JSON list of C-alpha atoms in Angstrom, two decimals:
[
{"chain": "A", "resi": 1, "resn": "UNK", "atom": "CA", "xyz": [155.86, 168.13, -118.58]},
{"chain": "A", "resi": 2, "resn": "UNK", "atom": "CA", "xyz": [157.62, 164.66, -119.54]},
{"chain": "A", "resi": 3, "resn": "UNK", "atom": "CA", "xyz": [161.30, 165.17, -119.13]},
{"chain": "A", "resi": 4, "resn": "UNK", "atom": "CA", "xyz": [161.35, 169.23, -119.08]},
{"chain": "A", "resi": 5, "resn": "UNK", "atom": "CA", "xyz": [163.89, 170.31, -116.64]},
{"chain": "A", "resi": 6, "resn": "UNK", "atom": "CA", "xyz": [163.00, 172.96, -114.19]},
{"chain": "A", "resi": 7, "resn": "UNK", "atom": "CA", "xyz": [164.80, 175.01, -111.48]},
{"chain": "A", "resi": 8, "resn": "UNK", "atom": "CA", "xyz": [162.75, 176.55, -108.53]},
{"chain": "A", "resi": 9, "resn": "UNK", "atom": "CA", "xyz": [163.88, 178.90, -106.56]},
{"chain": "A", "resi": 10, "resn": "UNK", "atom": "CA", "xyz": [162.74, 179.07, -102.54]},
{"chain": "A", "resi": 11, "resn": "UNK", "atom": "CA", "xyz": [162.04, 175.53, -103.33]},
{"chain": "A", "resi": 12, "resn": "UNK", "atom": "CA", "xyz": [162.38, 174.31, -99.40]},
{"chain": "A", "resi": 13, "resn": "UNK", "atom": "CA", "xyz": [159.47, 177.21, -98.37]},
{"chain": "A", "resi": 14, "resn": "UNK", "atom": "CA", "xyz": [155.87, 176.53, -97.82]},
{"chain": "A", "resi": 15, "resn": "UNK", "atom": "CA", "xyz": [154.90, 177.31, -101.87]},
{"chain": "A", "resi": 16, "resn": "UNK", "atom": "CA", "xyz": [158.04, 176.33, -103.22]},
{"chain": "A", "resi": 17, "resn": "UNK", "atom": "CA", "xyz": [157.52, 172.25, -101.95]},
{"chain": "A", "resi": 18, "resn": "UNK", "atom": "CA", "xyz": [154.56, 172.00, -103.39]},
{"chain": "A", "resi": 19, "resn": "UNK", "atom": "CA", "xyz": [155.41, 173.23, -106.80]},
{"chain": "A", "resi": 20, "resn": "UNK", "atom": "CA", "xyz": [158.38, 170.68, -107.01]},
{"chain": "A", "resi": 21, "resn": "UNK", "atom": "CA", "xyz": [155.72, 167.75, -105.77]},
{"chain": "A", "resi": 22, "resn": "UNK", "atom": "CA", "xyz": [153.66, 168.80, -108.78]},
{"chain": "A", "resi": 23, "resn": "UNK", "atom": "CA", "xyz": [156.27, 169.64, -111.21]},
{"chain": "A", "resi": 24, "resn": "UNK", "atom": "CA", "xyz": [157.75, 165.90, -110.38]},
{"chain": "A", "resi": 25, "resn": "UNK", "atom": "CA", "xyz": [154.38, 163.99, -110.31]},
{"chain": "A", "resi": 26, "resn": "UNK", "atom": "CA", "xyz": [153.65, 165.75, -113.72]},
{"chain": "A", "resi": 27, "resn": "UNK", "atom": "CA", "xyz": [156.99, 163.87, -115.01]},
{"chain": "A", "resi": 28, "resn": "UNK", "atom": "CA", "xyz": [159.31, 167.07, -114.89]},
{"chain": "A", "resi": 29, "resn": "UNK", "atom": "CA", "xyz": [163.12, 166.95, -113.21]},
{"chain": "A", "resi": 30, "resn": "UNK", "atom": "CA", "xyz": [163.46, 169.40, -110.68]},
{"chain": "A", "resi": 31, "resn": "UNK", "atom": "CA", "xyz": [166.40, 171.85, -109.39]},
{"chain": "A", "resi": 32, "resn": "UNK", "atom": "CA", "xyz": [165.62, 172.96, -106.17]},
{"chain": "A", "resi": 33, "resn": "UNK", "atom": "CA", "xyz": [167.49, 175.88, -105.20]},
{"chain": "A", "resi": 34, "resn": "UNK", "atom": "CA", "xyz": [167.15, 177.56, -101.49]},
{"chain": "A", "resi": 35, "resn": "UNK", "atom": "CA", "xyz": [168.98, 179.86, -98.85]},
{"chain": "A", "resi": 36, "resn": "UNK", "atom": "CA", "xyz": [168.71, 177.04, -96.24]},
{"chain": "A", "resi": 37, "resn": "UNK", "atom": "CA", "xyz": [170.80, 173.58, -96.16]},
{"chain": "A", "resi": 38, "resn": "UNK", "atom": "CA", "xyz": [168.74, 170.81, -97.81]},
{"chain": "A", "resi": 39, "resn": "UNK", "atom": "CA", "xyz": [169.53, 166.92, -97.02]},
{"chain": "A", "resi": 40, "resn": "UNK", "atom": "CA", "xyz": [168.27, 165.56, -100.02]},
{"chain": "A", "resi": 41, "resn": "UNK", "atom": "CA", "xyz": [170.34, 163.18, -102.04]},
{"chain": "A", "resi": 42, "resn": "UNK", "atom": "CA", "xyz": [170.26, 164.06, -105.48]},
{"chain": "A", "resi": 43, "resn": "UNK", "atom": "CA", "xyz": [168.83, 161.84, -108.03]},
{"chain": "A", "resi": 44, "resn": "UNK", "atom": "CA", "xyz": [168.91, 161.66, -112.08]},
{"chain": "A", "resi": 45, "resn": "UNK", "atom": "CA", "xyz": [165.43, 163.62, -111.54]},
{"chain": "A", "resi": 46, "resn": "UNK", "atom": "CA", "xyz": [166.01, 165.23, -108.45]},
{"chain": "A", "resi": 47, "resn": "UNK", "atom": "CA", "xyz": [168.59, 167.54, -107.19]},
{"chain": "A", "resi": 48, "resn": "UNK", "atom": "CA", "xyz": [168.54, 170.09, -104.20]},
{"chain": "A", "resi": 49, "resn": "UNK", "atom": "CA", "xyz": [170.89, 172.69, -103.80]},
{"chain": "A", "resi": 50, "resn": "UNK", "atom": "CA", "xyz": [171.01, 174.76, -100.44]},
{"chain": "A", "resi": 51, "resn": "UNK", "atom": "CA", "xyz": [172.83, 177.49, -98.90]},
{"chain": "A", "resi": 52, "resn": "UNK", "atom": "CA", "xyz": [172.79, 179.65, -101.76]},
{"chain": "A", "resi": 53, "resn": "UNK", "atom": "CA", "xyz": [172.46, 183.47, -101.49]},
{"chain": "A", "resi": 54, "resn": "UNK", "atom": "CA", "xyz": [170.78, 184.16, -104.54]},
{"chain": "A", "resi": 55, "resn": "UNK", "atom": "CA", "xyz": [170.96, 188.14, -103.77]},
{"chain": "A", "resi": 56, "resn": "UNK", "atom": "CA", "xyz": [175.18, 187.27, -104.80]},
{"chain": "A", "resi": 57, "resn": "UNK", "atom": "CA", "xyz": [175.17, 186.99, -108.65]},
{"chain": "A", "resi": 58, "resn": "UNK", "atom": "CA", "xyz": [178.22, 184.75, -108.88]},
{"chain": "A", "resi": 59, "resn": "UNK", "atom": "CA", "xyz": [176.02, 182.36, -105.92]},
{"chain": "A", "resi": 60, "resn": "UNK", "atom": "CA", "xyz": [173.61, 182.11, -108.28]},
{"chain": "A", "resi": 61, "resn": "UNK", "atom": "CA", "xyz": [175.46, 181.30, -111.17]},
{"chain": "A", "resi": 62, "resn": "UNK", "atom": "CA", "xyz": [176.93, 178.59, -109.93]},
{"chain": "A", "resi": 63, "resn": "UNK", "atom": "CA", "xyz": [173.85, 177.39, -108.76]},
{"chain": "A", "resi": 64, "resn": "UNK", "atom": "CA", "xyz": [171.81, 177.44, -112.44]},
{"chain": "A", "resi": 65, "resn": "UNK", "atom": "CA", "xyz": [175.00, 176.27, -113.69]},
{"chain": "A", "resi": 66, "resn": "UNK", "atom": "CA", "xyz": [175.49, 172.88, -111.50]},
{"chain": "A", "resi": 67, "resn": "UNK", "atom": "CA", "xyz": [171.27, 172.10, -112.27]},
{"chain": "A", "resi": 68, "resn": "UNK", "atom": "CA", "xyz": [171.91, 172.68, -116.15]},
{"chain": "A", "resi": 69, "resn": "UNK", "atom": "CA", "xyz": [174.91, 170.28, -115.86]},
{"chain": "A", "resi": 70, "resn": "UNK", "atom": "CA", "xyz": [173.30, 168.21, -113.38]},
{"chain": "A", "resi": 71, "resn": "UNK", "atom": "CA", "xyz": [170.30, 167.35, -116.15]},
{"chain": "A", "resi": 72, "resn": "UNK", "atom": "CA", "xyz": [171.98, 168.16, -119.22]},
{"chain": "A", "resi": 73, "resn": "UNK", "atom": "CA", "xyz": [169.36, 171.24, -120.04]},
{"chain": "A", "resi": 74, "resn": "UNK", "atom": "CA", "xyz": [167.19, 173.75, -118.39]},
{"chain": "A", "resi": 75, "resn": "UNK", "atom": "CA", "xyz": [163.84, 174.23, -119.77]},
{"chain": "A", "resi": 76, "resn": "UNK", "atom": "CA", "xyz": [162.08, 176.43, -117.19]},
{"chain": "A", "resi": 77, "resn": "UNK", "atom": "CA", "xyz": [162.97, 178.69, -114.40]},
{"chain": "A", "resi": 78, "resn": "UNK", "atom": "CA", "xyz": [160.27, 179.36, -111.38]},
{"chain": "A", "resi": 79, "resn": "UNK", "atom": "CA", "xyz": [161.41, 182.20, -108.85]},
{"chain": "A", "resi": 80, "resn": "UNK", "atom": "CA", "xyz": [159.83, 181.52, -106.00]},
{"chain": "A", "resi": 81, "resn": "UNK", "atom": "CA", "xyz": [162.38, 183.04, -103.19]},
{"chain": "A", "resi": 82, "resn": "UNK", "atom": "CA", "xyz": [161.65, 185.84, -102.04]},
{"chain": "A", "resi": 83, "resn": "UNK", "atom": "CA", "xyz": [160.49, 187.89, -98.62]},
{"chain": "A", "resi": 84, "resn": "UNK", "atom": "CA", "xyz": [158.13, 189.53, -96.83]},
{"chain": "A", "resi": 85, "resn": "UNK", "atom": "CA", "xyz": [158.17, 192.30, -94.27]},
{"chain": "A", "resi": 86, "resn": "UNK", "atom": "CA", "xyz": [155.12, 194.47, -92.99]},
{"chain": "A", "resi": 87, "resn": "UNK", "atom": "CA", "xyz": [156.46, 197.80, -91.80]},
{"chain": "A", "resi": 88, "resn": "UNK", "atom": "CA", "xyz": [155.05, 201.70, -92.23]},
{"chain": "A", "resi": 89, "resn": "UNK", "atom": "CA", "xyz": [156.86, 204.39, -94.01]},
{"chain": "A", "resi": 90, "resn": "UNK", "atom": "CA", "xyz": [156.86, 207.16, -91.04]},
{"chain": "A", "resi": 91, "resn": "UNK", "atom": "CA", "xyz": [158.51, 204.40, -88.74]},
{"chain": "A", "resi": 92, "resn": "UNK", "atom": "CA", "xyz": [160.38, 202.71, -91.43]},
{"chain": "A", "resi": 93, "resn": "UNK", "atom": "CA", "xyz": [164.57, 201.79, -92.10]},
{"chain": "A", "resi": 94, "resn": "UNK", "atom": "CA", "xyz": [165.82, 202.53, -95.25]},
{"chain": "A", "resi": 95, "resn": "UNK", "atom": "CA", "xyz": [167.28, 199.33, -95.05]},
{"chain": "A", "resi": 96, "resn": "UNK", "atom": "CA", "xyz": [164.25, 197.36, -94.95]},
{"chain": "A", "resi": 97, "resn": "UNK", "atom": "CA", "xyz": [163.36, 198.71, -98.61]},
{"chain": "A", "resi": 98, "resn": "UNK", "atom": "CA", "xyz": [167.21, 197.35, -99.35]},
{"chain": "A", "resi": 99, "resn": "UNK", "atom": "CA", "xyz": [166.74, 194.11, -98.13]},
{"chain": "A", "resi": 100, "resn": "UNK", "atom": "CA", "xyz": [162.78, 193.97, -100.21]},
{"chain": "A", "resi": 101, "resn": "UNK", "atom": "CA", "xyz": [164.58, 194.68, -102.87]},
{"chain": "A", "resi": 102, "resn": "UNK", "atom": "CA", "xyz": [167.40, 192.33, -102.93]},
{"chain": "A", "resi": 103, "resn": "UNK", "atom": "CA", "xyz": [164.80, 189.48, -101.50]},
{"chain": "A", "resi": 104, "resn": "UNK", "atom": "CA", "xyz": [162.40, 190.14, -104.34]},
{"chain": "A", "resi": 105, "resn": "UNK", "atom": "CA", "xyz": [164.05, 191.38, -107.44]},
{"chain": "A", "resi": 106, "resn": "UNK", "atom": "CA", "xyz": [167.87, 190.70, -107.25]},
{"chain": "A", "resi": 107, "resn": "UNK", "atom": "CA", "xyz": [167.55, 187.03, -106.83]},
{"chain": "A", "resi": 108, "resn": "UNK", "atom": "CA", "xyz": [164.71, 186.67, -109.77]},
{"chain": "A", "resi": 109, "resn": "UNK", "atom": "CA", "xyz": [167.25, 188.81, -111.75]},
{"chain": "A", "resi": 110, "resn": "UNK", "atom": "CA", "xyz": [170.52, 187.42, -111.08]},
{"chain": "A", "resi": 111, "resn": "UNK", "atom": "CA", "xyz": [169.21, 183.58, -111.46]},
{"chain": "A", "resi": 112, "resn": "UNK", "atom": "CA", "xyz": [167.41, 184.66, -114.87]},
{"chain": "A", "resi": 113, "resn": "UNK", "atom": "CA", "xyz": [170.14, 186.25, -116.13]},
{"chain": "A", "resi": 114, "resn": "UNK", "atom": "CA", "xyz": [172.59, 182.63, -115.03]},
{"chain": "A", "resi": 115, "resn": "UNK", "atom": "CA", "xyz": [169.46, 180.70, -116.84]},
{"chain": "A", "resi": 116, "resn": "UNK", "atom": "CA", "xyz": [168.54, 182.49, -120.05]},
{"chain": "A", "resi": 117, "resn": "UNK", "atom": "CA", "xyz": [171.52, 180.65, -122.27]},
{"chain": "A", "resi": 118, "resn": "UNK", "atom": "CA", "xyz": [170.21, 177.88, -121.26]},
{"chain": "A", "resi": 119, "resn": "UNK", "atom": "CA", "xyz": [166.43, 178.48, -121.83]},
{"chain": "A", "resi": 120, "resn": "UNK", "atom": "CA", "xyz": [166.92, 180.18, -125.08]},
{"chain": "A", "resi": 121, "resn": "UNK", "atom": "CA", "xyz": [169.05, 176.83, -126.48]},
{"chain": "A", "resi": 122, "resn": "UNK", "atom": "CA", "xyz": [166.08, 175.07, -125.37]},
{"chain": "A", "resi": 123, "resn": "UNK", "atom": "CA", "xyz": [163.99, 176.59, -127.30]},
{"chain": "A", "resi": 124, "resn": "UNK", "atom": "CA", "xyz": [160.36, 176.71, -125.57]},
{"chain": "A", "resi": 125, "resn": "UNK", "atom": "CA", "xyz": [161.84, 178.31, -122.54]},
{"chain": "A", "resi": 126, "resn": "UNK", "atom": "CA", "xyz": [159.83, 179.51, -119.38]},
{"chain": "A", "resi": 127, "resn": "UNK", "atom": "CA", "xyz": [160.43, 182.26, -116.86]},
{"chain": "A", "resi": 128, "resn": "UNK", "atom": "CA", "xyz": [157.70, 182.45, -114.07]},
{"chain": "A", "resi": 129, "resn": "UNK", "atom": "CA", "xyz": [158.21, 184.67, -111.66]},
{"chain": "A", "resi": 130, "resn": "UNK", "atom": "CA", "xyz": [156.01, 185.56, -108.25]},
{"chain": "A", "resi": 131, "resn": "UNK", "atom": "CA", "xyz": [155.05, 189.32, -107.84]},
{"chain": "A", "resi": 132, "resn": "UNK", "atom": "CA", "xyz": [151.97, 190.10, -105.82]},
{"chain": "A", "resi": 133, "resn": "UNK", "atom": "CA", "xyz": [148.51, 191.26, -106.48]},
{"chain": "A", "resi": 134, "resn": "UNK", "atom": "CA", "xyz": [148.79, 193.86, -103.24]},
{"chain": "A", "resi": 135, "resn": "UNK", "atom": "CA", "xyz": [152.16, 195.75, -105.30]},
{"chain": "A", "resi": 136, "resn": "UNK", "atom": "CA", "xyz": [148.80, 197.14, -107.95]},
{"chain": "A", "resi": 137, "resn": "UNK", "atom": "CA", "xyz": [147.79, 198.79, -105.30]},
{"chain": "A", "resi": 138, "resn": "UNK", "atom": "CA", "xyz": [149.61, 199.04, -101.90]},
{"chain": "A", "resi": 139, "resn": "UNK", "atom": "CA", "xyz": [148.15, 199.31, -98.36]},
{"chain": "A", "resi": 140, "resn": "UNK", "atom": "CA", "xyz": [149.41, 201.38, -95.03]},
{"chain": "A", "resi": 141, "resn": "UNK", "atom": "CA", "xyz": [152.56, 199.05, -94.19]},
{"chain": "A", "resi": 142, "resn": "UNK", "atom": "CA", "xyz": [152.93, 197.32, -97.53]},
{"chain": "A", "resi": 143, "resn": "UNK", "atom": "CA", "xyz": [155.40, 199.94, -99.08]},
{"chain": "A", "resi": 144, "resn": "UNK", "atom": "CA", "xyz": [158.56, 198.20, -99.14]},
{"chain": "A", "resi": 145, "resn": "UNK", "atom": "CA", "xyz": [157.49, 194.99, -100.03]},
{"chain": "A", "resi": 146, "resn": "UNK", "atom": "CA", "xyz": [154.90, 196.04, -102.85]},
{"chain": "A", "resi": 147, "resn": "UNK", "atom": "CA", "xyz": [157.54, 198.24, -104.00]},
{"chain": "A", "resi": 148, "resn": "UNK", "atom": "CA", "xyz": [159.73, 195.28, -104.50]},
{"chain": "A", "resi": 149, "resn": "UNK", "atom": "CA", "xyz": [157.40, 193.31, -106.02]},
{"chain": "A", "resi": 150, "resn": "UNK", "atom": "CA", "xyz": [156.44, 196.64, -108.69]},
{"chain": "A", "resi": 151, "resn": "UNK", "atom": "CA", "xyz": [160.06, 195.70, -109.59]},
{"chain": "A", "resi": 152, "resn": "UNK", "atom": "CA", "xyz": [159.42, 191.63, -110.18]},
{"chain": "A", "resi": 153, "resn": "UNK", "atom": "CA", "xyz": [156.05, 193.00, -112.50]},
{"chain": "A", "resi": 154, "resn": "UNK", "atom": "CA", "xyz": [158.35, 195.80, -114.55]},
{"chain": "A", "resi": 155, "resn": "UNK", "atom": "CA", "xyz": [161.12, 192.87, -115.01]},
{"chain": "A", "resi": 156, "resn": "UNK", "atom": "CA", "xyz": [158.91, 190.21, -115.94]},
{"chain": "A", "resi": 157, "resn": "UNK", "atom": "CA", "xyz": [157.33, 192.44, -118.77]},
{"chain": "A", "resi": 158, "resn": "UNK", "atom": "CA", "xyz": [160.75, 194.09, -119.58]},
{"chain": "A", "resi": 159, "resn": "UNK", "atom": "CA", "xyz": [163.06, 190.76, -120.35]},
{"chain": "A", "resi": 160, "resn": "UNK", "atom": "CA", "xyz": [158.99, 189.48, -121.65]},
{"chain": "A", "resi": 161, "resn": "UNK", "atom": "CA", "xyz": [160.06, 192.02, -124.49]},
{"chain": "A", "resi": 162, "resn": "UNK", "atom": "CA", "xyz": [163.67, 191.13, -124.49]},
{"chain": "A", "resi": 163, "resn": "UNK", "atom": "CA", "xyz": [162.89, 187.50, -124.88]},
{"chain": "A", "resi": 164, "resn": "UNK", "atom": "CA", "xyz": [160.14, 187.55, -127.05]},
{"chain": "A", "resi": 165, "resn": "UNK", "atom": "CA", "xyz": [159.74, 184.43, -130.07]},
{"chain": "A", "resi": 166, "resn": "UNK", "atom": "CA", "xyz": [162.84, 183.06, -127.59]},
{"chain": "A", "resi": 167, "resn": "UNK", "atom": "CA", "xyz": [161.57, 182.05, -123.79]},
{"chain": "A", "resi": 168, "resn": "UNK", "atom": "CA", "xyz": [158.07, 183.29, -122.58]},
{"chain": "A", "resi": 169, "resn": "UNK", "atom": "CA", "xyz": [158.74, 185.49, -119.28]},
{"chain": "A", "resi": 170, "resn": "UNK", "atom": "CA", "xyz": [155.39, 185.66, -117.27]},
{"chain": "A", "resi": 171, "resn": "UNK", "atom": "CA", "xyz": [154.48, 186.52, -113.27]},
{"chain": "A", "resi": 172, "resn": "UNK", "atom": "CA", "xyz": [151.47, 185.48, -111.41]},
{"chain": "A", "resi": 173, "resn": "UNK", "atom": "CA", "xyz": [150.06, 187.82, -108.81]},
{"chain": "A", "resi": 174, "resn": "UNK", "atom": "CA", "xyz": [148.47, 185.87, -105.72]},
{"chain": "A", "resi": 175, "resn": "UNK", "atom": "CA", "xyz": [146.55, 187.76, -103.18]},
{"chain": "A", "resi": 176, "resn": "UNK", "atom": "CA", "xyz": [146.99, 185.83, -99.81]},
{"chain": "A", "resi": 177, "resn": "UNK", "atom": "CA", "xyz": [148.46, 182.20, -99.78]},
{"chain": "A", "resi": 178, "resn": "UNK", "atom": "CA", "xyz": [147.52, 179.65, -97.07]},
{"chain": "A", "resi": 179, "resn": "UNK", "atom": "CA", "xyz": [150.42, 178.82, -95.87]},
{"chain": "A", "resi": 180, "resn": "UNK", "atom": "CA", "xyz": [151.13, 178.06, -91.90]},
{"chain": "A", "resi": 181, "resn": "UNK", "atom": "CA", "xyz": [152.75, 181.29, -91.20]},
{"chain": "A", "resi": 182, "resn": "UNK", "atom": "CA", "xyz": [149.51, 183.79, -92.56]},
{"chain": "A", "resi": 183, "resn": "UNK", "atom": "CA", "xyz": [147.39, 181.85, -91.05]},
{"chain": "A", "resi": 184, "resn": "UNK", "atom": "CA", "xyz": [149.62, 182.17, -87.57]},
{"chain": "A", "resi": 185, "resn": "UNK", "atom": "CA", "xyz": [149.79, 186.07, -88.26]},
{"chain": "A", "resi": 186, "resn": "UNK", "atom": "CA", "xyz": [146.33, 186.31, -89.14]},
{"chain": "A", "resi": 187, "resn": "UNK", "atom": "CA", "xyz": [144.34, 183.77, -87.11]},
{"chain": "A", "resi": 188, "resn": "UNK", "atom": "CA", "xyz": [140.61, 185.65, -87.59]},
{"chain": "A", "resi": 189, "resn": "UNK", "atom": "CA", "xyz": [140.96, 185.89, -91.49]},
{"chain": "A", "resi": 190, "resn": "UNK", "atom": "CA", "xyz": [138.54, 184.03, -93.84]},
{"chain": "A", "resi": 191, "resn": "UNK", "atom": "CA", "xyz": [141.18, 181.37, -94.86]},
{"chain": "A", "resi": 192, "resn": "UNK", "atom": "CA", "xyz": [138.57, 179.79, -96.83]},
{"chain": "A", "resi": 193, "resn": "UNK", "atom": "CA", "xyz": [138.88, 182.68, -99.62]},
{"chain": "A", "resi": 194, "resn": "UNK", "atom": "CA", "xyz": [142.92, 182.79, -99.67]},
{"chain": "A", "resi": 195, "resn": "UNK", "atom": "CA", "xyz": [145.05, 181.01, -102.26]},
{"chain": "A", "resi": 196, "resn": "UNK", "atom": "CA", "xyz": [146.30, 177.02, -102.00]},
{"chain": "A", "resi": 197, "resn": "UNK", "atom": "CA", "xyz": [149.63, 176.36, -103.25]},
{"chain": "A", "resi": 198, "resn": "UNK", "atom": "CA", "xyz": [148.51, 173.61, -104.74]},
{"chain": "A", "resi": 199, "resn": "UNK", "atom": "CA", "xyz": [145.88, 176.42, -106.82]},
{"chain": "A", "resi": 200, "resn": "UNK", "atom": "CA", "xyz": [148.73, 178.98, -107.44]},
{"chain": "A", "resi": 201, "resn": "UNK", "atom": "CA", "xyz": [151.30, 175.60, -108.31]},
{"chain": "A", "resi": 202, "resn": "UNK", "atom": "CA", "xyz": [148.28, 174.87, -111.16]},
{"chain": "A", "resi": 203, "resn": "UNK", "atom": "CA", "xyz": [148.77, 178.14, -112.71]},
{"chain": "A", "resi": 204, "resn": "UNK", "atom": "CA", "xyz": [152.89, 178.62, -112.74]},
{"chain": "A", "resi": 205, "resn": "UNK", "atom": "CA", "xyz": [152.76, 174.79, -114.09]},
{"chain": "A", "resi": 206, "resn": "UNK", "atom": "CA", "xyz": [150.49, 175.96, -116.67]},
{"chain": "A", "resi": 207, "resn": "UNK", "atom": "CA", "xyz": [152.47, 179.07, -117.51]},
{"chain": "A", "resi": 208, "resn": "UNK", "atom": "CA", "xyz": [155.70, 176.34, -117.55]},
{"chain": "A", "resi": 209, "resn": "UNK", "atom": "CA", "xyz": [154.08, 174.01, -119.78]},
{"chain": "A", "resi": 210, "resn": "UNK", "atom": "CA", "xyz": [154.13, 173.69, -124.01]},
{"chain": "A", "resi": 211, "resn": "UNK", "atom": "CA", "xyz": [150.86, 174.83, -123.80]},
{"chain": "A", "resi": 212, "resn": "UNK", "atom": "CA", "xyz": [151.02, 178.05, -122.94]},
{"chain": "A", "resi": 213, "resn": "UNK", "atom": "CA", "xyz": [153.46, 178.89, -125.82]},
{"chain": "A", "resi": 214, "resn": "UNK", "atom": "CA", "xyz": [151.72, 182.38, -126.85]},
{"chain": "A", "resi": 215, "resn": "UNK", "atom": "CA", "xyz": [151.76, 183.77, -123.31]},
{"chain": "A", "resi": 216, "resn": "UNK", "atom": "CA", "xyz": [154.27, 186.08, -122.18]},
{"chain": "A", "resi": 217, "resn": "UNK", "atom": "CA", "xyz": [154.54, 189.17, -120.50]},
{"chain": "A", "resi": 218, "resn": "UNK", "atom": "CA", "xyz": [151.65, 188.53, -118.45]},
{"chain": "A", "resi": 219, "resn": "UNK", "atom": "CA", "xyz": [151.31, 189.63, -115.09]},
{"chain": "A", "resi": 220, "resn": "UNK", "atom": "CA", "xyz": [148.05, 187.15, -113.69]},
{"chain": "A", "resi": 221, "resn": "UNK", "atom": "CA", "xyz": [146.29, 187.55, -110.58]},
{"chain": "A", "resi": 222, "resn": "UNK", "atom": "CA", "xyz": [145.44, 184.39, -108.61]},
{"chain": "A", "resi": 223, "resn": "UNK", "atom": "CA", "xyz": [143.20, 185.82, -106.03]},
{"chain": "A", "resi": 224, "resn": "UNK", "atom": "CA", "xyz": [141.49, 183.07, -104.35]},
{"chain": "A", "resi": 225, "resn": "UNK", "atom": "CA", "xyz": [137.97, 182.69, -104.46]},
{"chain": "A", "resi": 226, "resn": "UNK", "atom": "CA", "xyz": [134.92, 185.31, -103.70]}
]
């Protein structure tokens, strides 16, 4: 990934750092962007930019548009940010499915839509997005977040279509990822068969990468192992 110049999204959250640490060791220059304040000083391969809403189109404009400048090109776009919530129907808010939605969908949307001049002028552009293996099928409590991630899946293979023979558009589906927090809300789960992020960072790299020119519209699981 010598040189390629890639923006991640949520890039301050538990996946999101370790997908920049293997995007940079790997040789790439990295764009973090995140809701919360970063205190990184930005370098000619490193730059961080925080308090961006990325549910606010214009926000996230601005944002694509200072990395772009910032490395003179933008070869690949990860969308890592994102939320969860675990709440039934019966008990539910409306307003929970709102805020899913504009989590999960409307900031992969609006920072795609900011990124794709920039991909297609570069030619082997990548879009990688995160949906989630538990939207194929959702559980008691999972509706408003699976239903937001259904949306991630039918975006990634819509603008897949759009984009085609311009920038491959692709989504990997991870089960559950061992991150801190699951591990705090589930502390009698078999960690041992979840997902690293340094296993689910493997797989988006891959999907980033020249070599994985003739996939797109893919929607992969990365369920851990069995």
């Amino acid at each position: 990934m010598n040189g390629k110049a890639i923006v991640i999204t949520g890039a301050l959250g538990a996946l999101g750092k370790v997908v920049a640490e293997e995007a940079l060791a790997r040789g790439a220059r990295v764009a973090g962007i995140d809701h919360a304040a970063s205190q990184l000083a930005a370098t000619p391969d490193r730059i961080e930019l925080g308090n961006v809403d990325l549910t606010d189109a214009a926000q996230a404009k601005a944002a694509i548009d200072k990395a772009a400048a910032h490395f003179g090109q933008l070869d690949a776009l990860i969308n890592i940010a994102g939320g969860f919530t675990f709440e039934t129907i019966a008990d539910g808010d409306p307003k929970t499915w709102q805020r899913m939605y504009a989590m999960n969908v409307m900031t992969a949307l609006n920072t795609s839509q900011a990124a794709i001049p920039y991909l297609v002028k570069a030619r082997a552009g990548r879009i990688i997005n995160i949906g989630a293996l538990g939207a194929l099928q959702a559980a008691s409590g999972m509706g408003p977040y699976a239903a937001s991630k259904a949306g991630v899946h039918r975006l990634t293979e819509s603008l897949a279509a759009e984009l085609k023979g311009k920038v491959t558009v692709n989504a990997v589906l991870p089960s559950i990822i061992d991150t801190a927090a699951n591990r705090a809300a589930m502390p009698k789960a078999d960690v041992s068969k979840w997902v690293t992020p340094k296993e689910l960072a493997d797989v988006i790299l891959f999907l980033a990468s020249d070599v994985a020119s003739a996939v797109t519209g893919a929607l992969l699981p990365v369920n851990g192992r069995v």
